[in-house]
Coordinates of C-alpha atoms in Angstrom, one line a residue:
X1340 CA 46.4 -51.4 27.4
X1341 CA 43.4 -53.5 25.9
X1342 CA 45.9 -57.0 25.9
X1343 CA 46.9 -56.2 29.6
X1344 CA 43.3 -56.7 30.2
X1345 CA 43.5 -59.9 28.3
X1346 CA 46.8 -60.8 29.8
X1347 CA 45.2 -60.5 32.9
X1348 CA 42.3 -62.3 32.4
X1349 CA 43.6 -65.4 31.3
X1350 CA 46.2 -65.5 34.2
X1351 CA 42.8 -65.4 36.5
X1352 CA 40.9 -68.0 34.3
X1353 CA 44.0 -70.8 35.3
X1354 CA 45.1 -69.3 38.7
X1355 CA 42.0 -68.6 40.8
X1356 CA 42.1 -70.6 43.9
X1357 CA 38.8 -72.3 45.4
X1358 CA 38.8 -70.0 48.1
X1359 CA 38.1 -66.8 45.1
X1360 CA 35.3 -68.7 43.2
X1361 CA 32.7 -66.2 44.0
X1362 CA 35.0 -62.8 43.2
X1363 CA 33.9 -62.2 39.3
X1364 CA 37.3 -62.9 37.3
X1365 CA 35.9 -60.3 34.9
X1366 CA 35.1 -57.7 37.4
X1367 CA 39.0 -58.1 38.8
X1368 CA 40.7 -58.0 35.3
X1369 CA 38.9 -54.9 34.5
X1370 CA 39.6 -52.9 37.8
X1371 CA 43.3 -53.6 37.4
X1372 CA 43.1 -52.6 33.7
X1373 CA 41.4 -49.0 35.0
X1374 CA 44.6 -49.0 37.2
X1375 CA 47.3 -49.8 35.4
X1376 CA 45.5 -47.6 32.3
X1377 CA 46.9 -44.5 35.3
X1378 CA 50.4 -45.6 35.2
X1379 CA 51.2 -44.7 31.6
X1380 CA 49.3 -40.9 32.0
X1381 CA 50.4 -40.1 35.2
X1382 CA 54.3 -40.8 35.6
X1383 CA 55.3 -40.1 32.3
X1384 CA 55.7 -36.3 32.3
X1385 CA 57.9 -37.3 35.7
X1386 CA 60.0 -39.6 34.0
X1387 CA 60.8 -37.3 30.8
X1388 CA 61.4 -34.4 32.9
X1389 CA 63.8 -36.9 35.2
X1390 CA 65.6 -37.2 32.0
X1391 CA 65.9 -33.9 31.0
X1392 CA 67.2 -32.9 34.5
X1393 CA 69.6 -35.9 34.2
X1394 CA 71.2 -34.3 30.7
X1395 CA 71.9 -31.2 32.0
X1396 CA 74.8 -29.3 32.5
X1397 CA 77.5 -32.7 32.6
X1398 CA 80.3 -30.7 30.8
X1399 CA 81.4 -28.2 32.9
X1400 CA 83.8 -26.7 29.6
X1401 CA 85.1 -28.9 26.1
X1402 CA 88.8 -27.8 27.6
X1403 CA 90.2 -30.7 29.4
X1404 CA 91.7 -30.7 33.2
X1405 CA 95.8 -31.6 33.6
X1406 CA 96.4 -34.8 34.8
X1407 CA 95.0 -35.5 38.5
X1408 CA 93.7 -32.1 38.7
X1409 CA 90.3 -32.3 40.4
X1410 CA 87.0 -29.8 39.8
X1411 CA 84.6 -29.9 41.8
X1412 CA 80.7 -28.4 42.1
X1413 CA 77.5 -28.1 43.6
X1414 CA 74.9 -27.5 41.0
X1415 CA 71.3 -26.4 41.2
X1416 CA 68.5 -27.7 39.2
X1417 CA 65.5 -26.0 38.6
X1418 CA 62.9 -27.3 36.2
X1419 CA 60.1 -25.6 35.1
X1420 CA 56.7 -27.4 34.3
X1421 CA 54.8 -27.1 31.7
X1422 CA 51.0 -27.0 32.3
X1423 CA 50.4 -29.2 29.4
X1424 CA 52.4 -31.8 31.4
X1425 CA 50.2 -31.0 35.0
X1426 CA 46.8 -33.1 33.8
X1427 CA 45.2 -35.6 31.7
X1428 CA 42.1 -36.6 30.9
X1429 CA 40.1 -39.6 32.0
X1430 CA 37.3 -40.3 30.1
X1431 CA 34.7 -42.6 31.2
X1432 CA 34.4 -45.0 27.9
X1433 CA 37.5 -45.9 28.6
X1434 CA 37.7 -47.2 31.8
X1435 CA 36.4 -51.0 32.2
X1436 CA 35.5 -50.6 36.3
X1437 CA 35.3 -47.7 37.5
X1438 CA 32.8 -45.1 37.2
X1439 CA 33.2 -41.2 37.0
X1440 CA 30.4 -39.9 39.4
X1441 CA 30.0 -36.7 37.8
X1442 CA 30.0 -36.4 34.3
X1443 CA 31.6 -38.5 31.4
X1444 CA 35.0 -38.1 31.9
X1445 CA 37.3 -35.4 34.8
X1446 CA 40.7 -34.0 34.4
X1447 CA 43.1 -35.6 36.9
X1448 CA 46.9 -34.4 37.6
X1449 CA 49.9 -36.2 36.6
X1450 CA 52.6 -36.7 38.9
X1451 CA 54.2 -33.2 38.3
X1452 CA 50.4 -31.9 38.6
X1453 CA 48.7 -30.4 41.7
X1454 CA 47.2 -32.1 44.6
X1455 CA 43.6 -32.5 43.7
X1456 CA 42.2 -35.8 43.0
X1457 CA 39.4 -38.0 42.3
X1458 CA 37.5 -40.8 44.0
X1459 CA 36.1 -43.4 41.5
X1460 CA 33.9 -46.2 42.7
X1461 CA 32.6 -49.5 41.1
X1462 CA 31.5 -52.8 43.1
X1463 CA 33.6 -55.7 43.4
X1464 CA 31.6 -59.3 44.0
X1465 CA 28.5 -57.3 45.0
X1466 CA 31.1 -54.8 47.4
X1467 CA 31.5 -51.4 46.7
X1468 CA 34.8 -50.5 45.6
X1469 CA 36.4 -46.9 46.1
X1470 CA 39.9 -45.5 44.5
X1471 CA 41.5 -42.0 45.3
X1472 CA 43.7 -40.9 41.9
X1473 CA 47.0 -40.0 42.9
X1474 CA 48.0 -36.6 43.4
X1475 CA 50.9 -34.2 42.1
X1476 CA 54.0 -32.3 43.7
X1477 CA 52.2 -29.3 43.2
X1478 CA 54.7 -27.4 42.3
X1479 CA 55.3 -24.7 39.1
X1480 CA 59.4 -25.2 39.6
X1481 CA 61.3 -28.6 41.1
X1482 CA 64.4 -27.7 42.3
X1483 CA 67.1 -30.5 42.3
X1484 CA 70.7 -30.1 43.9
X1485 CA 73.5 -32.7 43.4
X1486 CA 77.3 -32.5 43.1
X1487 CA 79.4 -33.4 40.6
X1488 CA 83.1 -33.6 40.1
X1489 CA 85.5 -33.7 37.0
X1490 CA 89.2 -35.7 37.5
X1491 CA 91.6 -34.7 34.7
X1492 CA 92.7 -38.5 33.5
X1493 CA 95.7 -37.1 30.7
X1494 CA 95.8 -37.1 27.3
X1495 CA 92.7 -35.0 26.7
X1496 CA 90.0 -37.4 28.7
X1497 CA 88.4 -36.3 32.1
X1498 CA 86.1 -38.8 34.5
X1499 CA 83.0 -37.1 35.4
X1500 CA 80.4 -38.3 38.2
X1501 CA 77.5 -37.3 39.3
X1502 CA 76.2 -37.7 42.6
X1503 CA 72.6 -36.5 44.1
X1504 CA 71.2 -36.8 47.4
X1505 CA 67.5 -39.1 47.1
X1506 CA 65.1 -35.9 47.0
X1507 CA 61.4 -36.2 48.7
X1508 CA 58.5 -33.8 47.0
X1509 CA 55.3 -34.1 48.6
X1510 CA 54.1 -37.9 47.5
X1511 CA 57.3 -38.2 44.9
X1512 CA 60.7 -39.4 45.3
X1513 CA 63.7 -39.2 43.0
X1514 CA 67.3 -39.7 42.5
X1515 CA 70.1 -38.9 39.5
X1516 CA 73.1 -40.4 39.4
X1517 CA 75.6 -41.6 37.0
X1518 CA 79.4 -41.1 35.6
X1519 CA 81.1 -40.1 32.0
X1520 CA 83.7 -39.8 29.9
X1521 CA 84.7 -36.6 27.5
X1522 CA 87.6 -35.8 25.4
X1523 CA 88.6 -32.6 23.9
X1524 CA 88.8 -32.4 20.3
X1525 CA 90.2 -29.5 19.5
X1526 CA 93.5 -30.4 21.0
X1527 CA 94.0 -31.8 17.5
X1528 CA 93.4 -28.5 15.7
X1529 CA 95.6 -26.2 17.4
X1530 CA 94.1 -23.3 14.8
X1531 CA 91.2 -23.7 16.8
X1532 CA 92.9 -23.3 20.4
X1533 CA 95.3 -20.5 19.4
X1534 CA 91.8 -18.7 19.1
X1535 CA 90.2 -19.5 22.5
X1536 CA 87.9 -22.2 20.8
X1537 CA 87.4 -25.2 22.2
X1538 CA 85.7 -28.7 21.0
X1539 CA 84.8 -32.0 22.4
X1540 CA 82.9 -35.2 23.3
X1541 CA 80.9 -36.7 26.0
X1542 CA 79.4 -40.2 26.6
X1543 CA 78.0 -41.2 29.7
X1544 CA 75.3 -43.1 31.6
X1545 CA 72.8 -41.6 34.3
X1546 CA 70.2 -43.8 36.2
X1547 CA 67.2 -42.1 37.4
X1548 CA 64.7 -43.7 40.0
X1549 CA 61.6 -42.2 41.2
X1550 CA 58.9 -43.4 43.4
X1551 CA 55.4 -42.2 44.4
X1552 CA 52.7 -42.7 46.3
X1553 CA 49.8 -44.2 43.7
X1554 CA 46.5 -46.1 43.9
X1555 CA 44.8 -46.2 47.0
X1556 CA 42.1 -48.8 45.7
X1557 CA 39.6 -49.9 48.6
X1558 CA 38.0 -53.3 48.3
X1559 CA 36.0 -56.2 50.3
X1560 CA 39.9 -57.7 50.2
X1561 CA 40.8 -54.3 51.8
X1562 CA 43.5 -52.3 50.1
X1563 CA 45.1 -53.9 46.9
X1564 CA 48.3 -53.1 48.1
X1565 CA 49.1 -51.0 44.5
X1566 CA 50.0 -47.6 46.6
X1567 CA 54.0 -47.0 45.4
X1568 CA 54.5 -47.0 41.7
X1569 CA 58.6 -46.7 41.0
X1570 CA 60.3 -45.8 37.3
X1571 CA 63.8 -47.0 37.2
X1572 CA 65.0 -45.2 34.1
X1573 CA 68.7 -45.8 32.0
X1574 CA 69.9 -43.2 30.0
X1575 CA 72.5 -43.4 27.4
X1576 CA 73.7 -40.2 26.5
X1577 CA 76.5 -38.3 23.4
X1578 CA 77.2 -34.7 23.2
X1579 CA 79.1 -32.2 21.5
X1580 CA 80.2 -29.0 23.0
X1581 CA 82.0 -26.4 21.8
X1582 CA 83.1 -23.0 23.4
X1583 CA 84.6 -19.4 23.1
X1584 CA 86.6 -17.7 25.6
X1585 CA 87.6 -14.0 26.9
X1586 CA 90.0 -13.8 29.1
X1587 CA 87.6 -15.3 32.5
X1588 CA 84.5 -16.0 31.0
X1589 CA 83.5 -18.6 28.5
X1590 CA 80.3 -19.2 26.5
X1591 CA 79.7 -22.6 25.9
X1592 CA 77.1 -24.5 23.6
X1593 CA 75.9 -28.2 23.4
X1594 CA 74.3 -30.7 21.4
X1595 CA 73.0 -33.2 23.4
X1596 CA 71.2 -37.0 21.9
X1597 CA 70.2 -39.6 24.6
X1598 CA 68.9 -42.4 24.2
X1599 CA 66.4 -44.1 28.2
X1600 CA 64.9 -47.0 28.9
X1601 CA 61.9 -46.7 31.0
X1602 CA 60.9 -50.1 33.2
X1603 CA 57.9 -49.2 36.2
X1604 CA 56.8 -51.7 39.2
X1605 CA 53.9 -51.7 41.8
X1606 CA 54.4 -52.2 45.2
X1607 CA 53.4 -51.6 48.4
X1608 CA 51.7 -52.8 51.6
X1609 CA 51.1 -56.7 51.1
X1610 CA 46.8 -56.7 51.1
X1611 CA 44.7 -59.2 52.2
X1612 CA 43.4 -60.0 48.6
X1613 CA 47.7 -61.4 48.4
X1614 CA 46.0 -64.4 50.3
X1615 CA 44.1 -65.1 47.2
X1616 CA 46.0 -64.4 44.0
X1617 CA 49.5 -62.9 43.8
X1618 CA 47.9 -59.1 42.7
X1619 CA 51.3 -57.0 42.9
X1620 CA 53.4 -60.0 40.7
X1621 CA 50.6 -60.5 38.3
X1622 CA 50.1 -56.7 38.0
X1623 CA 54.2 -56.2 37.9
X1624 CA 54.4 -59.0 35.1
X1625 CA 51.5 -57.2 32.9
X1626 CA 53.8 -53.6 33.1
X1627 CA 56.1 -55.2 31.5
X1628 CA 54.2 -55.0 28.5
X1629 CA 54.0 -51.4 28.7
X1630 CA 58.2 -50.6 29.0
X1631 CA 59.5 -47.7 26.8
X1632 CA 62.5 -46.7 24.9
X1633 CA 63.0 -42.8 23.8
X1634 CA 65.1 -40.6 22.5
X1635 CA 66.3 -37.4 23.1
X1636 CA 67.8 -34.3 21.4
X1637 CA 68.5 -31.3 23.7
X1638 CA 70.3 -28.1 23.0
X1639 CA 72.1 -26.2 25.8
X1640 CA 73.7 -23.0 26.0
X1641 CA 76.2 -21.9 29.2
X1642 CA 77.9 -19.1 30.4
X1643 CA 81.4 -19.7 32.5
X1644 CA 83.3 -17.1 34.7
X1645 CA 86.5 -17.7 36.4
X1646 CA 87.4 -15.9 39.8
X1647 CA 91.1 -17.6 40.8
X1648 CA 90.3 -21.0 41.8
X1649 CA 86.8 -20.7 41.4
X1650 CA 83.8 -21.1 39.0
X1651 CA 80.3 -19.5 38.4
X1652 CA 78.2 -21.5 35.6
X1653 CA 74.8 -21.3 34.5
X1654 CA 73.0 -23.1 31.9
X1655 CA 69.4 -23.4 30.3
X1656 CA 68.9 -26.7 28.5
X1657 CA 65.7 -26.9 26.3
X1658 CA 63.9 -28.8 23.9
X1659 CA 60.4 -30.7 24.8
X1660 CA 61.4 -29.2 28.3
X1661 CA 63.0 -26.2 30.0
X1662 CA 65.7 -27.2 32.5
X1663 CA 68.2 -24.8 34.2
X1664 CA 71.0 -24.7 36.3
X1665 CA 73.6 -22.8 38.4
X1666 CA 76.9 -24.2 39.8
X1667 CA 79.9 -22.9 42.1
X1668 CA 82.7 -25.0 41.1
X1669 CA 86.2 -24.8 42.7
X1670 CA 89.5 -26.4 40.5
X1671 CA 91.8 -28.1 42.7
X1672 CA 95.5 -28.6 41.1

């Protein structure tokens, strides 16, 4: 965060019009390091937990459809938060601007944290200058539904895609989609499906997007036009599952390793300080300093039972997070 500050700086130092001489270029590189110092702390427990609802639950079963045969489902996320993931800390040696009025440093919620917030205030070319943290969802459990549908392709491969409809919580919008390809292994070793076990493997690609309402920073320029913060997140993901079945029900188990790439953006309404210096591109360019890759590794365990046509599943996936889920999924042939 300390060369974003730098970063900034220097873009100030050669870009400045006349018409900003008396704004101190100091004063404005330090207030957006105080706000881009938010982004990092309080969208990153959103983003992993994005993932983690992304990784869940793609194979319905290692056995593989017939050709052209169709399943389809409607499955129900439900992710539970942690509280270590609800707040962070701000302390007040290391903001640049901004100034805690009570105390040394306050404990402000991430965006899966509750709806309390902060105002911090500095001054800005001899005007005051108030910001409101952003707030949570508030919520202990996120629910997420989506569809997804499997299309038997022969020789041991299905086409999977998932589909989700864009969900709104609170001051936080997200949406999961993406498509995959498994194969079943154990169609090799006929050992293994002569005794109701089953193997395969799964590689696919999700995209998760999620935008929230962020800093509502109050200036002599009026607002700086940094209120919508989005993540757009691609995940690469490889998993093994392998499974046991009696007569109508099957217990299934799965190693799961992706691999995301995190990229985040400010936007929002254009602000008079736009007529200055280009704040959101400036501010847009320096969080790209700040882009992520990580990786996975998830277990999951499912449990399967067949009525006719039809299909009850549910799953808990877990590692740094706890995500389940619970499907109806009917088999057309």
């Amino acid at each position: 965060m300390r060369k974003l500050g730098g970063y900034i700086l220097a873009f100030f130092v050669t870009s400045v019009s006349a018409t900003a001489q008396n704004t101190t270029i100091t004063e404005i590189g330090n207030l957006i390091q105080d706000a881009l110092l938010f982004t990092d702390r309080y969208i990153t427990p959103a983003t992993d937990a994005a993932v983690y609802q992304a990784a869940s639950s793609w194979v319905n079963t290692p056995r593989n459809l017939e050709r052209w045969d169709v399943n389809v489902g409607l499955h129900f996320n439900a992710f539970f938060v942690p509280n270590r993931d609800q707040t962070f800390t701000l302390n007040q040696s290391e903001l640049k601007f901004f100034q805690i009025s009570e105390g040394s440093q306050v404990i402000t919620p991430t965006a899966l944290g509750n709806d309390q917030y902060v105002t911090l205030t500095g001054t800005l070319n001899d005007e005051p200058v108030s910001m409101r943290t952003p707030e949570g969802v508030d919520r202990e459990t996120i629910f997420y539904p989506y569809i997804q549908a499997t299309l038997g392709l022969g020789f041991g491969t299905d086409f999977v895609v998932k589909i989700a409809p864009r969900t709104i919580l609170k001051n936080v919008e997200y949406q999961v989609g993406g498509f995959g390809f498994k194969h079943t292994i154990s169609r090799y070793f006929k050992n293994f499906e002569a005794k109701k076990i089953f193997l395969s493997a799964f590689v696919g690609y999700s995209r998760e997007d999620i935008s929230v309402e962020f800093l509502d920073v109050q200036t002599g320029f009026g607002n700086l036009g940094l209120t919508a913060l989005n993540s757009d997140i691609n995940t690469y993901q490889f998993q093994i599952n392998g499974s046991k079945v009696w007569k109508k029900f099957e217990l299934i188990s799965a190693l799961i390793v992706n691999r995301s790439d995190f990229e985040y953006s400010v936007s929002g309404k254009r602000g008079s300080i736009e007529d200055v210096f280009p704040l959101q591109s400036t501010v847009n360019t320096a969080l790209e300093t700040i882009k992520k890759t990580k990786t996975n590794l998830i277990g999951e365990i499912s449990g399967r039972y067949q009525i006719k046509d039809f299909y009850v599943q549910s799953s808990i996936a877990f590692g740094k997070f706890v995500n389940s889920n619970i499907s109806i999924q009917y088999h057309f042939h």
